[in-house]
PDB file of C-alpha atoms in Angstrom:
ATOM      1  CA  MET A 115     117.349  78.149 103.079  1.00 82.00           C
ATOM      2  CA  THR A 116     118.917  80.681 100.720  1.00 89.00           C
ATOM      3  CA  ASP A 117     122.589  80.800  99.893  1.00 95.00           C
ATOM      4  CA  PRO A 118     124.708  83.689  98.528  1.00 95.00           C
ATOM      5  CA  THR A 119     123.805  82.777  94.928  1.00 97.00           C
ATOM      6  CA  ASP A 120     120.084  82.825  95.748  1.00 97.00           C
ATOM      7  CA  LEU A 121     120.550  86.216  97.392  1.00 96.00           C
ATOM      8  CA  ALA A 122     122.348  87.525  94.295  1.00 97.00           C
ATOM      9  CA  ILE A 123     119.463  86.269  92.116  1.00 97.00           C
ATOM     10  CA  ILE A 124     116.888  87.888  94.399  1.00 96.00           C
ATOM     11  CA  LYS A 125     118.802  91.167  94.452  1.00 95.00           C
ATOM     12  CA  ALA A 126     119.061  91.247  90.653  1.00 96.00           C
ATOM     13  CA  LEU A 127     115.359  90.422  90.220  1.00 96.00           C
ATOM     14  CA  ASN A 128     114.449  93.047  92.793  1.00 93.00           C
ATOM     15  CA  LYS A 129     116.232  95.657  90.672  1.00 91.00           C
ATOM     16  CA  ASN A 130     114.685  94.388  87.432  1.00 93.00           C
ATOM     17  CA  CYS A 131     112.105  91.613  87.579  1.00 93.00           C
ATOM     18  CA  ARG A 132     112.060  91.461  83.766  1.00 94.00           C
ATOM     19  CA  LEU A 133     115.725  90.468  83.595  1.00 95.00           C
ATOM     20  CA  LYS A 134     116.212  87.558  81.215  1.00 97.00           C
ATOM     21  CA  VAL A 135     117.408  84.345  82.806  1.00 97.00           C
ATOM     22  CA  SER A 136     120.376  84.207  80.414  1.00 97.00           C
ATOM     23  CA  HIS A 137     121.565  87.652  81.545  1.00 97.00           C
ATOM     24  CA  LEU A 138     121.001  86.762  85.185  1.00 97.00           C
ATOM     25  CA  ALA A 139     122.955  83.530  84.721  1.00 97.00           C
ATOM     26  CA  LYS A 140     125.982  85.508  83.520  1.00 97.00           C
ATOM     27  CA  GLN A 141     125.759  87.797  86.554  1.00 96.00           C
ATOM     28  CA  VAL A 142     125.723  84.921  89.055  1.00 97.00           C
ATOM     29  CA  HIS A 143     128.104  82.679  87.078  1.00 97.00           C
ATOM     30  CA  LEU A 144     125.707  79.776  86.537  1.00 97.00           C
ATOM     31  CA  THR A 145     123.997  78.256  83.527  1.00 97.00           C
ATOM     32  CA  ALA A 146     120.573  79.527  82.505  1.00 97.00           C
ATOM     33  CA  PRO A 147     118.873  76.202  83.396  1.00 97.00           C
ATOM     34  CA  ALA A 148     120.488  76.265  86.861  1.00 98.00           C
ATOM     35  CA  VAL A 149     119.258  79.823  87.453  1.00 98.00           C
ATOM     36  CA  ALA A 150     115.775  78.956  86.171  1.00 97.00           C
ATOM     37  CA  ALA A 151     115.659  76.007  88.587  1.00 97.00           C
ATOM     38  CA  ARG A 152     116.713  78.217  91.482  1.00 97.00           C
ATOM     39  CA  ILE A 153     114.076  80.819  90.606  1.00 97.00           C
ATOM     40  CA  GLU A 154     111.423  78.100  90.392  1.00 97.00           C
ATOM     41  CA  ARG A 155     112.470  76.770  93.815  1.00 97.00           C
ATOM     42  CA  LEU A 156     112.381  80.284  95.307  1.00 97.00           C
ATOM     43  CA  GLU A 157     108.867  80.742  93.893  1.00 97.00           C
ATOM     44  CA  THR A 158     107.639  77.312  95.016  1.00 97.00           C
ATOM     45  CA  THR A 159     108.910  77.776  98.552  1.00 96.00           C
ATOM     46  CA  GLY A 160     107.335  81.231  98.762  1.00 96.00           C
ATOM     47  CA  VAL A 161     110.588  83.187  99.046  1.00 96.00           C
ATOM     48  CA  ILE A 162     109.591  85.001  95.848  1.00 96.00           C
ATOM     49  CA  LYS A 163     105.922  85.852  96.339  1.00 96.00           C
ATOM     50  CA  ASN A 164     105.264  87.887  93.191  1.00 94.00           C
ATOM     51  CA  TYR A 165     106.788  90.163  90.608  1.00 93.00           C
ATOM     52  CA  THR A 166     105.891  93.818  90.403  1.00 89.00           C
ATOM     53  CA  ILE A 167     106.732  97.136  88.824  1.00 87.00           C
ATOM     54  CA  GLU A 168     107.750 100.447  90.309  1.00 86.00           C
ATOM     55  CA  ILE A 169     105.976 103.514  88.994  1.00 88.00           C
ATOM     56  CA  ASP A 170     106.671 107.225  89.165  1.00 89.00           C
ATOM     57  CA  LEU A 171     103.735 108.469  91.245  1.00 91.00           C
ATOM     58  CA  VAL A 172     104.306 112.136  90.400  1.00 89.00           C
ATOM     59  CA  LYS A 173     104.165 111.386  86.670  1.00 93.00           C
ATOM     60  CA  MET A 174     100.826 109.673  87.337  1.00 93.00           C
ATOM     61  CA  GLY A 175      99.571 112.848  88.990  1.00 93.00           C
ATOM     62  CA  LEU A 176      99.766 111.546  92.552  1.00 94.00           C
ATOM     63  CA  GLN A 177     101.365 114.632  94.081  1.00 93.00           C
ATOM     64  CA  ARG A 178     100.646 113.909  97.777  1.00 95.00           C
ATOM     65  CA  GLN A 179     102.636 110.937  99.004  1.00 96.00           C
ATOM     66  CA  VAL A 180     102.312 110.276 102.712  1.00 98.00           C
ATOM     67  CA  PHE A 181     102.754 107.820 105.519  1.00 98.00           C
ATOM     68  CA  ILE A 182      99.857 107.791 107.963  1.00 98.00           C
ATOM     69  CA  GLN A 183     100.201 106.230 111.391  1.00 98.00           C
ATOM     70  CA  ALA A 184      96.788 105.209 112.713  1.00 97.00           C
ATOM     71  CA  GLY A 185      95.430 103.822 115.962  1.00 96.00           C
ATOM     72  CA  LEU A 186      91.843 102.639 116.251  1.00 93.00           C
ATOM     73  CA  LYS A 187      89.720 104.697 118.659  1.00 85.00           C
ATOM     74  CA  LYS A 188      87.784 101.631 119.771  1.00 81.00           C
ATOM     75  CA  PRO A 189      87.588  98.041 118.592  1.00 79.00           C
ATOM     76  CA  GLN A 190      86.084  98.627 115.163  1.00 85.00           C
ATOM     77  CA  HIS A 191      88.425  96.557 113.074  1.00 90.00           C
ATOM     78  CA  ALA A 192      85.752  95.538 110.551  1.00 93.00           C
ATOM     79  CA  ALA A 193      84.844  99.141 109.726  1.00 94.00           C
ATOM     80  CA  TYR A 194      88.516 100.151 109.574  1.00 95.00           C
ATOM     81  CA  PHE A 195      89.474  97.309 107.228  1.00 96.00           C
ATOM     82  CA  ALA A 196      86.417  97.957 105.054  1.00 96.00           C
ATOM     83  CA  PHE A 197      87.537 101.603 104.786  1.00 97.00           C
ATOM     84  CA  ILE A 198      91.099 100.559 103.913  1.00 97.00           C
ATOM     85  CA  GLN A 199      89.818  98.109 101.279  1.00 97.00           C
ATOM     86  CA  ALA A 200      87.529 100.755  99.791  1.00 97.00           C
ATOM     87  CA  HIS A 201      90.575 103.015  99.295  1.00 97.00           C
ATOM     88  CA  HIS A 202      92.938 100.350  97.962  1.00 95.00           C
ATOM     89  CA  ASN A 203      93.749 102.443  94.877  1.00 94.00           C
ATOM     90  CA  ALA A 204      95.272 105.186  97.024  1.00 96.00           C
ATOM     91  CA  ILE A 205      96.975 102.848  99.500  1.00 97.00           C
ATOM     92  CA  ARG A 206     100.313 101.471  98.381  1.00 95.00           C
ATOM     93  CA  HIS A 207     101.042  99.463 101.549  1.00 96.00           C
ATOM     94  CA  HIS A 208      99.269  98.832 104.828  1.00 98.00           C
ATOM     95  CA  TYR A 209     101.130  97.452 107.834  1.00 98.00           C
ATOM     96  CA  HIS A 210     100.150  96.323 111.326  1.00 96.00           C
ATOM     97  CA  THR A 211     102.828  97.700 113.650  1.00 96.00           C
ATOM     98  CA  THR A 212     103.575  97.899 117.356  1.00 95.00           C
ATOM     99  CA  GLY A 213     102.774 100.858 119.558  1.00 89.00           C
ATOM    100  CA  GLU A 214      99.826 103.110 120.232  1.00 89.00           C
ATOM    101  CA  LEU A 215      99.412 103.970 116.557  1.00 95.00           C
ATOM    102  CA  ASN A 216      99.476 100.369 115.439  1.00 94.00           C
ATOM    103  CA  TYR A 217      98.834 100.724 111.706  1.00 97.00           C
ATOM    104  CA  LEU A 218     101.052 102.325 109.092  1.00 98.00           C
ATOM    105  CA  ILE A 219      99.536 103.341 105.783  1.00 98.00           C
ATOM    106  CA  GLU A 220     101.664 104.307 102.799  1.00 97.00           C
ATOM    107  CA  ALA A 221      99.417 106.193 100.403  1.00 97.00           C
ATOM    108  CA  ALA A 222      99.449 108.534  97.431  1.00 97.00           C
ATOM    109  CA  PHE A 223      96.750 111.073  96.555  1.00 97.00           C
ATOM    110  CA  PHE A 224      96.188 113.382  93.607  1.00 96.00           C
ATOM    111  CA  ASP A 225      95.987 116.496  95.753  1.00 96.00           C
ATOM    112  CA  ASN A 226      95.340 117.898  99.228  1.00 96.00           C
ATOM    113  CA  GLN A 227      91.566 117.616  98.745  1.00 97.00           C
ATOM    114  CA  ASP A 228      91.806 113.861  98.121  1.00 97.00           C
ATOM    115  CA  LEU A 229      94.000 113.471 101.187  1.00 98.00           C
ATOM    116  CA  ASP A 230      91.671 115.603 103.326  1.00 98.00           C
ATOM    117  CA  THR A 231      88.629 113.577 102.258  1.00 97.00           C
ATOM    118  CA  PHE A 232      90.454 110.365 103.176  1.00 98.00           C
ATOM    119  CA  LEU A 233      91.537 111.785 106.547  1.00 98.00           C
ATOM    120  CA  GLN A 234      88.037 112.994 107.447  1.00 98.00           C
ATOM    121  CA  VAL A 235      86.675 109.460 107.270  1.00 96.00           C
ATOM    122  CA  LEU A 236      89.783 107.943 108.848  1.00 97.00           C
ATOM    123  CA  GLY A 237      89.397 110.404 111.731  1.00 96.00           C
ATOM    124  CA  GLN A 238      86.029 108.842 112.577  1.00 95.00           C
ATOM    125  CA  LEU A 239      87.672 105.445 112.979  1.00 95.00           C
ATOM    126  CA  ALA A 240      91.131 106.213 114.310  1.00 96.00           C
ATOM    127  CA  THR A 241      93.519 108.761 115.653  1.00 96.00           C
ATOM    128  CA  TYR A 242      96.245 109.417 113.131  1.00 97.00           C
ATOM    129  CA  ARG A 243      99.438 111.260 112.330  1.00 97.00           C
ATOM    130  CA  VAL A 244     100.446 112.202 108.775  1.00 98.00           C
ATOM    131  CA  ILE A 245     104.076 112.152 107.687  1.00 97.00           C
ATOM    132  CA  ASP A 246     104.760 113.796 104.330  1.00 94.00           C
ATOM    133  CA  ILE A 247     107.228 112.129 101.988  1.00 91.00           C
ATOM    134  CA  VAL A 248     109.660 114.756 100.756  1.00 89.00           C
ATOM    135  CA  ALA A 249     111.941 112.504  98.678  1.00 84.00           C
ATOM    136  CA  GLU A 250     112.944 108.893  98.236  1.00 80.00           C
ATOM    137  CA  ASP A 251     116.612 108.547  99.103  1.00 76.00           C
ATOM    138  CA  PHE A 252     118.428 105.501  97.765  1.00 66.00           C
TER     139      PHE A 252
END
């Protein structure tokens, strides 16, 4: 179970996972060893699953950022998941959701041609709807 101090640690690490324990300790008003112990417990219990970075996709040349809702045309899960795995470099997140279109793909492509190529193959496996990302607001 997490408490308000754990939540403050998680929030700070979510903003900057490279934050030094000594700086984090000052923010949450604990000693560095106490914060390190809490982080270790959060990792051991699986609350913190991994550390990551956030990149600027446009600066990497990935101009087409989209969400794609997909629903399998028929039970061909193996082919669908093989397709998703084969395109793991373009796919940022893949979710199983509720509803008729029961998968949500967050992806980034270099250009319209890359997106179109992806959608042509996806269209053989699933119906889909593309939602363009205009901006990230927060």
